[in-house]
Amino acid sequence: PDFRTPRTPGVARAVARAVPSMPILRAGSKVGTRSADARSKRPTDSALKQQRLWSWRPVLSPRVAIATFLAFGVAFIAIGIPILISAAGVVEVTSVDYADSSVCSSNPCEFELEVTERLVAPVYMYYRLTNYYQNHRLYVRDRDDPQLIGQSGLDQSLLPGCTAATSTQGSEAEFRRLVNGETAGEGGFGWSGVDAMENVISPCGRVASSVFNDTLTLLKPGGTEEVSQSSKGIAWATDVEFKFHNAADGSTGTNFAQFAFERNQPCAAFGEGVPTTLSGPVKLDADGKYNGMLPADWIDECVAKNADAERAPGGAGANIGWCFTGSGMCAEDEHFIVWMRTAGQANFRKLYATIDEDLEPGTYTVRVSNGVDAGGGYKKYSYDKAPTASCDSLTAPAEQAPEEPCVIEEAMEGLYNTSVFGGTKKVVLSELMWLGGKNTVLGVAFVAAGALWLALGAAFLIKDRLSPRPLGSAPFLAPPPSASA
């Protein structure tokens, strides 16, 4: 007969209890025993570990199920209707597509914006772009967060996030050669040298290089007086505080055309009304401060930080202009920060400014410009020459400036180009409701879900009335004949 132990869990446990612990001989030690209980992974006999805690196990009778469906339907509709009513009460005005040459054919340009209902402060000004895929995987990844945070000493070898980008000067191949520290050759970038700080583009990547840089100004009816608007607080507070800072070594803005104007300004030139490429004219707050500092203190801080950048080991050198840590410009500009938080859809709008006064019905004027007003037209500063020692002239007093400029070149510029991606750009003015901006999607979703709950509840009610059955009746609980056979 076969006396082998059957391999069943019950018999195995019985044998394990019956057989005494086997002796274990260890090298260099006496014979010892090891208890089987010490090796056991069986959980303790408790209500929690053995899943014997009290639980509510409802019996879903037809009446309970029908009542649940109807209750959820009424609740969802009761939430959705107030949301739709609130969204309908939000006044929102959208301009025409000013990328159309028939609307804007010059820089600067002006077009009308008709406000038909009173907009109650605070009013939010947005720019809206369409057919722009900021959610593309290669686009989203093409940035370097340590560089944006303001980490110093990041040369080309330490920028793995910027895999490729398009540059405002030259081709993409030339840009790649520049990032890699190679010589671009004739007609391309003139910089050479491997892992040199003067060759770094900061900030690098497609997201930064494509930043929206039109300056939008709203004029009151009549077209002469500007509406007071502010860019303070348009970005997430956590982004401003933790994620975007100018580098202490002065590398922020190096070879980056969008920050060329700010980077090449002398500290003493700061003052209310001085233009910048991204934020428009510098405007002091109600306390007469900019970024929490009085103009005189801001200038002193600028001089000190420029000197620190000159002494920074391996840094980009002195004359960083307004791109110093804590300036509120360049990488700390909230317009730039808003742009760097990429959108999830191809059609999106981003906050540009807040208006702290009511807008009465009337015909307003939107003035759009790009670059710096040089008299007779707007110009944008851009890099396209190799840096030399004479670059110090850009932040030195005028009497010390050499005859030939070296770093920046003034070129006549148009507005932000949307033709390359076949998109449109518009200006939007909107109020806010208790759930944010004008948005009917959430209300429609709640009402549609509520209607579905009600429809299912009504269907179950009709079915229960037409063919009712007792809960737990024996015919429905008995197994089928084939299973009992």
Coordinates of C-alpha atoms in Angstrom, one line a residue:
P1 CA 0.0 0.0 0.0
D2 CA 1.0 3.6 -0.6
F3 CA 1.8 5.2 2.8
R4 CA 2.9 8.5 1.4
T5 CA 1.2 11.6 3.0
P6 CA -1.5 13.1 0.8
R7 CA -0.6 16.7 -0.3
T8 CA -3.6 18.4 1.1
P9 CA -3.5 21.5 3.4
G10 CA -5.5 19.8 6.2
V11 CA -3.3 16.8 6.3
A12 CA -0.1 18.9 6.0
R13 CA -1.1 21.0 9.0
A14 CA -1.9 17.8 11.0
V15 CA 1.5 16.2 10.2
A16 CA 3.3 19.5 11.0
R17 CA 1.7 19.5 14.5
A18 CA 2.4 15.8 15.1
V19 CA 6.0 15.6 14.0
P20 CA 8.4 17.1 16.6
S21 CA 10.9 19.7 15.7
M22 CA 13.9 18.3 13.9
P23 CA 17.3 19.0 15.3
I24 CA 19.4 21.5 13.3
L25 CA 23.2 21.2 13.3
R26 CA 25.1 24.4 12.7
A27 CA 28.8 24.6 11.9
G28 CA 30.9 25.3 14.9
S29 CA 27.9 25.1 17.3
K30 CA 26.1 22.6 19.4
V31 CA 23.0 20.8 18.3
G32 CA 19.9 23.0 18.7
T33 CA 16.3 23.0 17.8
R34 CA 14.3 25.6 16.0
S35 CA 10.5 25.9 16.7
A36 CA 8.1 25.6 13.8
D37 CA 6.1 28.4 15.3
A38 CA 9.0 30.8 14.9
R39 CA 9.0 30.1 11.2
S40 CA 5.3 30.5 10.8
K41 CA 3.9 33.5 8.8
R42 CA 0.4 32.9 9.9
P43 CA -1.2 36.2 11.2
T44 CA -2.4 36.4 14.7
D45 CA -5.9 35.4 15.6
S46 CA -7.4 38.9 15.9
A47 CA -10.6 40.4 14.5
L48 CA -8.6 42.9 12.4
K49 CA -6.1 40.4 10.8
Q50 CA -8.7 37.7 10.4
Q51 CA -11.2 40.1 8.8
R52 CA -13.9 39.6 11.4
L53 CA -14.6 43.3 12.1
W54 CA -18.2 44.5 12.1
S55 CA -19.4 45.6 8.7
W56 CA -22.6 46.8 7.2
R57 CA -23.9 44.5 4.5
P58 CA -27.1 46.1 3.1
V59 CA -29.6 43.9 1.4
L60 CA -30.4 45.7 -1.9
S61 CA -34.1 45.1 -2.3
P62 CA -35.8 46.5 -5.3
R63 CA -37.3 49.4 -3.3
V64 CA -33.9 50.3 -1.8
A65 CA -32.2 50.2 -5.2
I66 CA -34.9 52.3 -6.8
A67 CA -34.9 54.9 -3.9
T68 CA -31.1 55.1 -4.1
F69 CA -31.1 55.8 -7.9
L70 CA -33.9 58.5 -7.5
A71 CA -32.1 60.1 -4.6
F72 CA -28.8 60.4 -6.4
G73 CA -30.5 61.7 -9.5
V74 CA -32.3 64.5 -7.5
A75 CA -29.1 65.4 -5.7
F76 CA -26.9 65.6 -8.8
I77 CA -29.5 67.8 -10.6
A78 CA -29.8 70.0 -7.5
I79 CA -26.1 70.6 -7.6
G80 CA -25.8 71.1 -11.4
I81 CA -28.6 73.6 -11.9
P82 CA -27.1 76.2 -9.5
I83 CA -23.7 75.8 -11.2
L84 CA -25.3 76.4 -14.6
I85 CA -27.1 79.5 -13.3
S86 CA -23.9 80.9 -11.8
A87 CA -22.0 80.2 -15.0
A88 CA -24.7 81.9 -17.1
G89 CA -24.4 85.0 -14.9
V90 CA -20.6 85.4 -15.5
V91 CA -19.9 88.1 -18.0
E92 CA -17.2 87.2 -20.5
V93 CA -16.0 89.1 -23.5
T94 CA -13.8 87.7 -26.3
S95 CA -12.1 89.7 -28.9
V96 CA -11.6 89.0 -32.6
D97 CA -8.6 87.0 -33.7
Y98 CA -5.9 89.6 -33.8
A99 CA -3.5 87.3 -35.6
D100 CA -5.5 88.1 -38.7
S101 CA -3.6 90.7 -40.7
S102 CA -6.9 92.5 -41.4
V103 CA -7.1 93.2 -37.6
C104 CA -3.4 93.7 -36.7
S105 CA -0.9 94.4 -39.5
S106 CA 1.7 96.5 -37.6
N107 CA 3.6 96.6 -34.3
P108 CA 2.0 98.1 -32.2
C109 CA -1.6 97.7 -33.3
E110 CA -4.9 98.5 -31.8
F111 CA -8.4 96.9 -32.2
E112 CA -11.7 97.4 -30.5
L113 CA -13.3 95.2 -27.8
E114 CA -17.0 95.7 -27.3
V115 CA -18.2 95.2 -23.7
T116 CA -22.0 94.9 -23.7
E117 CA -22.5 94.2 -19.9
R118 CA -20.9 95.6 -16.8
L119 CA -17.9 93.6 -15.6
V120 CA -17.6 93.6 -11.8
A121 CA -14.1 93.7 -10.3
P122 CA -11.9 91.8 -10.1
V123 CA -11.8 91.4 -13.9
Y124 CA -9.4 88.9 -15.4
M125 CA -7.6 89.4 -18.7
Y126 CA -6.5 86.3 -20.6
Y127 CA -4.8 85.6 -23.9
R128 CA -6.3 82.6 -25.8
L129 CA -4.3 80.5 -28.2
T130 CA -5.7 77.7 -30.4
N131 CA -4.2 74.7 -32.2
Y132 CA -1.1 75.0 -30.0
Y133 CA -0.2 71.6 -28.6
Q134 CA 1.6 72.4 -25.4
N135 CA 0.7 68.9 -24.2
H136 CA 3.0 67.2 -26.7
R137 CA 5.3 64.9 -24.9
L138 CA 8.5 66.2 -26.5
Y139 CA 7.5 69.8 -25.9
V140 CA 6.5 69.3 -22.2
R141 CA 9.8 67.5 -21.4
D142 CA 12.0 70.0 -23.2
R143 CA 13.0 72.1 -20.1
D144 CA 15.5 71.9 -17.3
D145 CA 14.0 72.4 -13.9
P146 CA 17.3 72.9 -11.9
Q147 CA 18.1 75.7 -14.3
L148 CA 14.7 77.3 -13.8
I149 CA 15.0 77.0 -10.0
G150 CA 18.1 79.1 -10.3
Q151 CA 20.9 76.6 -9.7
S152 CA 24.3 78.0 -10.5
G153 CA 27.1 76.5 -12.5
L154 CA 25.0 74.6 -15.0
D155 CA 26.9 74.3 -18.2
Q156 CA 25.8 72.3 -21.3
S157 CA 26.8 68.9 -19.8
L158 CA 24.5 69.5 -16.8
L159 CA 21.3 70.3 -18.8
P160 CA 19.9 66.9 -19.7
G161 CA 16.3 68.2 -19.7
C162 CA 16.8 70.4 -22.8
T163 CA 17.0 67.8 -25.5
A164 CA 16.1 70.1 -28.4
A165 CA 14.5 73.4 -29.1
T166 CA 13.9 76.0 -31.8
S167 CA 15.8 79.2 -31.5
T168 CA 14.9 82.8 -32.4
Q169 CA 18.2 82.9 -34.3
G170 CA 19.3 80.3 -36.9
S171 CA 18.0 76.7 -37.4
E172 CA 17.4 74.0 -34.9
A173 CA 20.6 72.2 -35.9
E174 CA 22.5 75.4 -35.1
F175 CA 20.7 75.6 -31.8
R176 CA 21.7 72.0 -31.0
R177 CA 25.3 72.8 -31.9
L178 CA 25.2 75.8 -29.6
V179 CA 23.8 73.8 -26.7
N180 CA 26.5 71.2 -27.2
G181 CA 29.2 73.8 -27.2
E182 CA 30.3 73.3 -30.8
T183 CA 31.1 75.8 -33.4
A184 CA 28.1 76.5 -35.7
G185 CA 30.2 77.5 -38.7
E186 CA 29.5 80.2 -41.3
G187 CA 26.2 81.9 -41.1
G188 CA 25.3 80.3 -37.8
F189 CA 26.1 81.0 -34.2
G190 CA 29.6 82.3 -33.6
W191 CA 30.2 80.8 -30.2
S192 CA 32.6 77.9 -29.7
G193 CA 34.0 75.9 -26.8
V194 CA 32.8 72.9 -24.9
D195 CA 30.9 73.3 -21.6
A196 CA 31.4 77.0 -21.4
M197 CA 29.0 79.1 -19.4
E198 CA 29.0 81.8 -22.0
N199 CA 27.6 79.3 -24.5
V200 CA 24.6 78.2 -22.3
I201 CA 21.1 79.3 -23.3
S202 CA 19.3 80.1 -20.0
P203 CA 16.5 79.2 -19.8
C204 CA 16.8 76.5 -22.4
G205 CA 14.2 74.3 -24.2
R206 CA 11.2 74.6 -26.4
V207 CA 8.8 75.7 -23.7
A208 CA 10.9 78.7 -22.7
S209 CA 12.0 79.7 -26.2
S210 CA 8.3 79.9 -27.4
V211 CA 7.1 82.0 -24.5
F212 CA 4.2 84.3 -25.4
N213 CA 5.6 87.8 -25.3
D214 CA 2.9 90.2 -26.7
T215 CA 2.2 93.1 -24.4
L216 CA -1.5 93.7 -23.9
T217 CA -2.8 97.1 -22.7
L218 CA -6.5 97.8 -22.3
L219 CA -7.7 101.4 -23.0
K220 CA -10.9 102.9 -21.8
P221 CA -13.6 104.1 -24.2
G222 CA -12.1 107.0 -26.1
G223 CA -8.8 105.2 -26.6
T224 CA -6.6 107.6 -24.5
E225 CA -6.6 106.5 -20.9
E226 CA -5.3 103.1 -19.8
V227 CA -7.2 100.8 -17.6
S228 CA -5.2 100.0 -14.4
Q229 CA -4.0 96.3 -14.7
S230 CA -1.6 94.3 -12.7
S231 CA 0.4 91.1 -13.3
K232 CA 1.1 90.5 -9.6
G233 CA -0.4 87.2 -8.4
I234 CA -1.3 85.8 -11.8
A235 CA 1.0 82.8 -11.3
W236 CA 0.7 80.1 -8.7
A237 CA 2.2 81.2 -5.4
T238 CA 4.1 77.9 -5.1
D239 CA 5.7 78.4 -8.5
V240 CA 6.8 81.9 -7.7
E241 CA 8.2 80.9 -4.3
F242 CA 9.9 77.6 -5.1
K243 CA 10.2 76.8 -8.8
F244 CA 11.4 79.9 -10.6
H245 CA 14.4 82.0 -9.6
N246 CA 17.2 83.8 -11.3
A247 CA 20.6 82.2 -10.8
A248 CA 23.0 83.8 -8.4
D249 CA 25.9 83.3 -10.8
G250 CA 24.2 85.5 -13.4
S251 CA 23.6 82.8 -16.0
T252 CA 19.8 83.5 -16.2
G253 CA 19.0 85.2 -19.5
T254 CA 22.3 84.2 -21.2
N255 CA 21.8 84.0 -24.9
F256 CA 18.0 84.1 -24.4
A257 CA 16.5 86.7 -26.7
Q258 CA 13.3 87.2 -24.7
F259 CA 15.3 88.4 -21.6
A260 CA 17.9 90.4 -23.6
F261 CA 16.4 93.7 -22.9
E262 CA 16.2 93.2 -19.1
R263 CA 19.6 91.6 -18.9
N264 CA 21.3 94.5 -20.7
Q265 CA 19.7 97.3 -18.7
P266 CA 21.8 99.3 -16.2
C267 CA 20.5 99.2 -12.6
A268 CA 20.1 102.9 -12.5
A269 CA 17.6 102.7 -15.5
F270 CA 15.0 101.1 -13.3
G271 CA 11.9 103.2 -12.7
E272 CA 8.2 103.3 -13.2
G273 CA 7.4 103.5 -16.9
V274 CA 10.5 101.7 -18.1
P275 CA 9.4 99.0 -20.5
T276 CA 10.3 95.3 -20.3
T277 CA 9.8 92.7 -23.1
L278 CA 7.4 90.4 -21.2
S279 CA 5.5 92.5 -18.6
G280 CA 5.2 95.8 -20.4
P281 CA 6.1 99.0 -18.5
V282 CA 7.3 98.7 -14.9
K283 CA 4.4 99.6 -12.6
L284 CA 4.8 100.2 -8.9
D285 CA 2.1 98.9 -6.5
A286 CA -0.1 101.0 -4.2
D287 CA 2.8 101.2 -1.7
G288 CA 5.2 102.5 -4.3
K289 CA 7.1 99.2 -4.4
Y290 CA 8.1 96.7 -7.0
N291 CA 8.4 93.1 -6.0
G292 CA 8.3 94.2 -2.3
M293 CA 11.1 96.8 -2.7
L294 CA 11.1 100.6 -3.1
P295 CA 12.8 101.7 -6.3
A296 CA 15.9 103.0 -4.5
D297 CA 16.2 99.7 -2.5
W298 CA 15.6 97.7 -5.7
I299 CA 18.5 99.6 -7.5
D300 CA 20.8 99.0 -4.5
E301 CA 20.0 95.3 -4.6
C302 CA 20.6 95.2 -8.3
V303 CA 24.1 96.7 -8.0
A304 CA 25.0 94.3 -5.2
K305 CA 23.7 91.2 -7.0
N306 CA 25.6 92.3 -10.2
A307 CA 28.8 92.5 -8.1
D308 CA 28.1 89.1 -6.6
A309 CA 27.6 87.5 -10.1
E310 CA 31.0 89.0 -11.2
R311 CA 32.7 87.2 -8.3
A312 CA 30.8 84.0 -8.6
P313 CA 33.2 81.1 -9.5
G314 CA 32.5 79.7 -12.9
G315 CA 29.6 82.1 -13.4
A316 CA 28.5 84.0 -16.4
G317 CA 30.2 87.2 -15.3
A318 CA 29.0 90.7 -14.3
N319 CA 26.5 92.9 -16.0
I320 CA 23.5 90.7 -15.5
G321 CA 21.3 93.7 -15.6
W322 CA 17.8 93.2 -14.1
C323 CA 18.1 89.4 -14.1
F324 CA 19.3 89.1 -10.5
T325 CA 17.9 86.9 -7.8
G326 CA 14.8 88.5 -6.3
S327 CA 14.3 91.1 -9.1
G328 CA 10.9 89.8 -10.1
M329 CA 12.0 89.9 -13.8
C330 CA 13.4 87.4 -16.3
A331 CA 12.8 83.9 -14.9
E332 CA 10.9 85.4 -12.0
D333 CA 8.5 87.3 -14.3
E334 CA 5.0 85.9 -13.6
H335 CA 4.1 86.1 -17.3
F336 CA 7.0 83.7 -18.0
I337 CA 6.0 81.5 -15.0
V338 CA 2.4 81.3 -16.3
W339 CA 3.6 80.2 -19.7
M340 CA 5.9 77.5 -18.3
R341 CA 2.9 75.7 -16.7
T342 CA 1.9 73.9 -19.9
A343 CA -1.7 73.5 -20.9
G344 CA -3.4 70.1 -21.2
Q345 CA -5.3 70.9 -24.4
A346 CA -4.6 72.3 -27.8
N347 CA -7.0 75.3 -27.2
F348 CA -6.2 77.1 -24.0
R349 CA -6.1 80.5 -22.4
K350 CA -3.6 81.8 -19.8
L351 CA -4.1 84.6 -17.3
Y352 CA -2.3 87.8 -18.3
A353 CA -3.4 90.5 -15.9
T354 CA -6.0 91.4 -13.2
I355 CA -8.1 94.6 -13.3
D356 CA -9.3 95.9 -10.0
E357 CA -12.0 98.3 -11.3
D358 CA -15.4 97.7 -12.8
L359 CA -15.7 97.9 -16.5
E360 CA -18.8 99.7 -17.7
P361 CA -20.4 98.8 -21.1
G362 CA -18.7 100.5 -23.9
T363 CA -16.2 100.2 -26.7
Y364 CA -12.7 99.5 -25.3
T365 CA -9.4 99.4 -27.2
V366 CA -6.8 96.8 -26.9
R367 CA -3.2 97.9 -27.7
V368 CA -0.9 95.1 -28.6
S369 CA 2.9 95.5 -28.9
N370 CA 6.0 93.4 -28.9
G371 CA 9.4 94.5 -28.0
V372 CA 10.7 97.9 -26.9
D373 CA 9.4 101.2 -28.2
A374 CA 12.4 102.7 -30.1
G375 CA 10.5 105.6 -31.6
G376 CA 8.7 105.0 -34.9
G377 CA 8.3 101.3 -34.2
Y378 CA 8.9 98.5 -31.7
K379 CA 12.1 96.6 -31.7
K380 CA 13.2 93.4 -29.9
Y381 CA 16.7 92.8 -28.6
S382 CA 18.2 89.5 -29.7
Y383 CA 21.6 87.8 -29.5
D384 CA 23.4 87.0 -32.6
K385 CA 27.1 88.0 -32.1
A386 CA 29.9 86.5 -30.1
P387 CA 30.4 88.0 -26.6
T388 CA 33.5 90.0 -26.1
A389 CA 35.1 92.2 -23.4
S390 CA 33.3 95.3 -24.7
C391 CA 30.0 93.8 -23.6
D392 CA 30.5 95.6 -20.3
S393 CA 29.4 98.8 -22.1
L394 CA 25.8 97.7 -22.0
T395 CA 25.5 98.3 -18.3
A396 CA 28.2 101.0 -17.9
P397 CA 27.6 104.7 -18.1
A398 CA 27.2 106.1 -21.5
E399 CA 30.5 108.1 -21.5
Q400 CA 32.4 104.8 -21.0
A401 CA 30.7 102.9 -23.8
P402 CA 32.8 101.8 -26.7
E403 CA 31.7 102.8 -30.2
E404 CA 30.7 99.3 -31.4
P405 CA 28.0 97.3 -29.6
C406 CA 28.6 93.6 -29.3
V407 CA 25.9 91.4 -27.7
I408 CA 22.5 92.6 -28.8
E409 CA 21.1 93.7 -32.1
E410 CA 17.9 95.7 -32.6
A411 CA 15.7 94.3 -35.3
M412 CA 12.2 95.3 -36.3
E413 CA 9.8 92.8 -34.9
G414 CA 6.2 91.7 -35.5
L415 CA 3.8 90.4 -33.0
Y416 CA 3.8 86.8 -31.5
N417 CA 3.7 84.5 -34.5
T418 CA 0.8 82.0 -34.7
S419 CA 1.0 81.2 -38.4
V420 CA 3.7 78.6 -37.7
F421 CA 1.2 76.4 -36.0
G422 CA -1.9 77.6 -37.8
G423 CA -3.5 79.0 -34.7
T424 CA -5.4 82.0 -33.5
K425 CA -4.9 84.4 -30.6
K426 CA -7.5 86.4 -28.8
V427 CA -8.0 88.6 -25.7
V428 CA -10.6 87.5 -23.2
L429 CA -12.1 89.6 -20.3
S430 CA -14.0 87.6 -17.7
E431 CA -15.4 87.7 -14.2
L432 CA -15.2 84.9 -11.7
M433 CA -17.9 82.9 -10.0
W434 CA -17.7 80.9 -6.8
L435 CA -16.3 77.9 -8.8
G436 CA -13.8 79.9 -10.9
G437 CA -14.3 81.3 -14.4
K438 CA -17.1 80.9 -16.8
N439 CA -17.4 77.1 -17.3
T440 CA -20.6 75.2 -18.0
V441 CA -19.0 71.8 -18.3
L442 CA -19.2 70.9 -14.6
G443 CA -22.9 71.9 -14.4
V444 CA -23.8 70.0 -17.6
A445 CA -22.0 67.0 -16.2
F446 CA -23.9 67.0 -13.0
V447 CA -27.3 67.5 -14.7
A448 CA -26.5 64.7 -17.2
A449 CA -25.4 62.3 -14.5
G450 CA -28.5 63.2 -12.4
A451 CA -30.8 62.6 -15.5
L452 CA -29.1 59.2 -16.0
W453 CA -29.7 58.3 -12.3
L454 CA -33.4 59.3 -12.6
A455 CA -33.8 57.3 -15.9
L456 CA -32.3 54.2 -14.4
G457 CA -34.5 54.6 -11.3
A458 CA -37.6 55.0 -13.4
A459 CA -36.7 52.0 -15.5
F460 CA -36.2 49.8 -12.4
L461 CA -39.5 51.1 -10.9
I462 CA -41.4 50.2 -14.1
K463 CA -39.9 46.8 -14.2
D464 CA -40.6 46.2 -10.5
R465 CA -44.3 47.2 -11.0
L466 CA -44.8 45.1 -14.1
S467 CA -43.1 41.9 -12.9
P468 CA -42.5 42.0 -9.1
R469 CA -41.1 39.1 -7.1
P470 CA -40.6 38.5 -3.4
L471 CA -37.1 39.1 -2.1
G472 CA -35.2 35.8 -1.7
S473 CA -37.9 33.6 -3.1
A474 CA -36.9 29.9 -3.3
P475 CA -37.2 29.4 -7.1
F476 CA -34.6 32.1 -7.7
L477 CA -32.3 30.8 -5.0
A478 CA -32.4 27.1 -6.0
P479 CA -29.5 25.8 -8.2
P480 CA -30.3 24.9 -11.8
P481 CA -31.1 21.2 -12.4
S482 CA -27.8 20.6 -14.3
A483 CA -25.8 21.9 -11.3
S484 CA -27.6 19.7 -8.7
A485 CA -27.3 16.5 -10.8

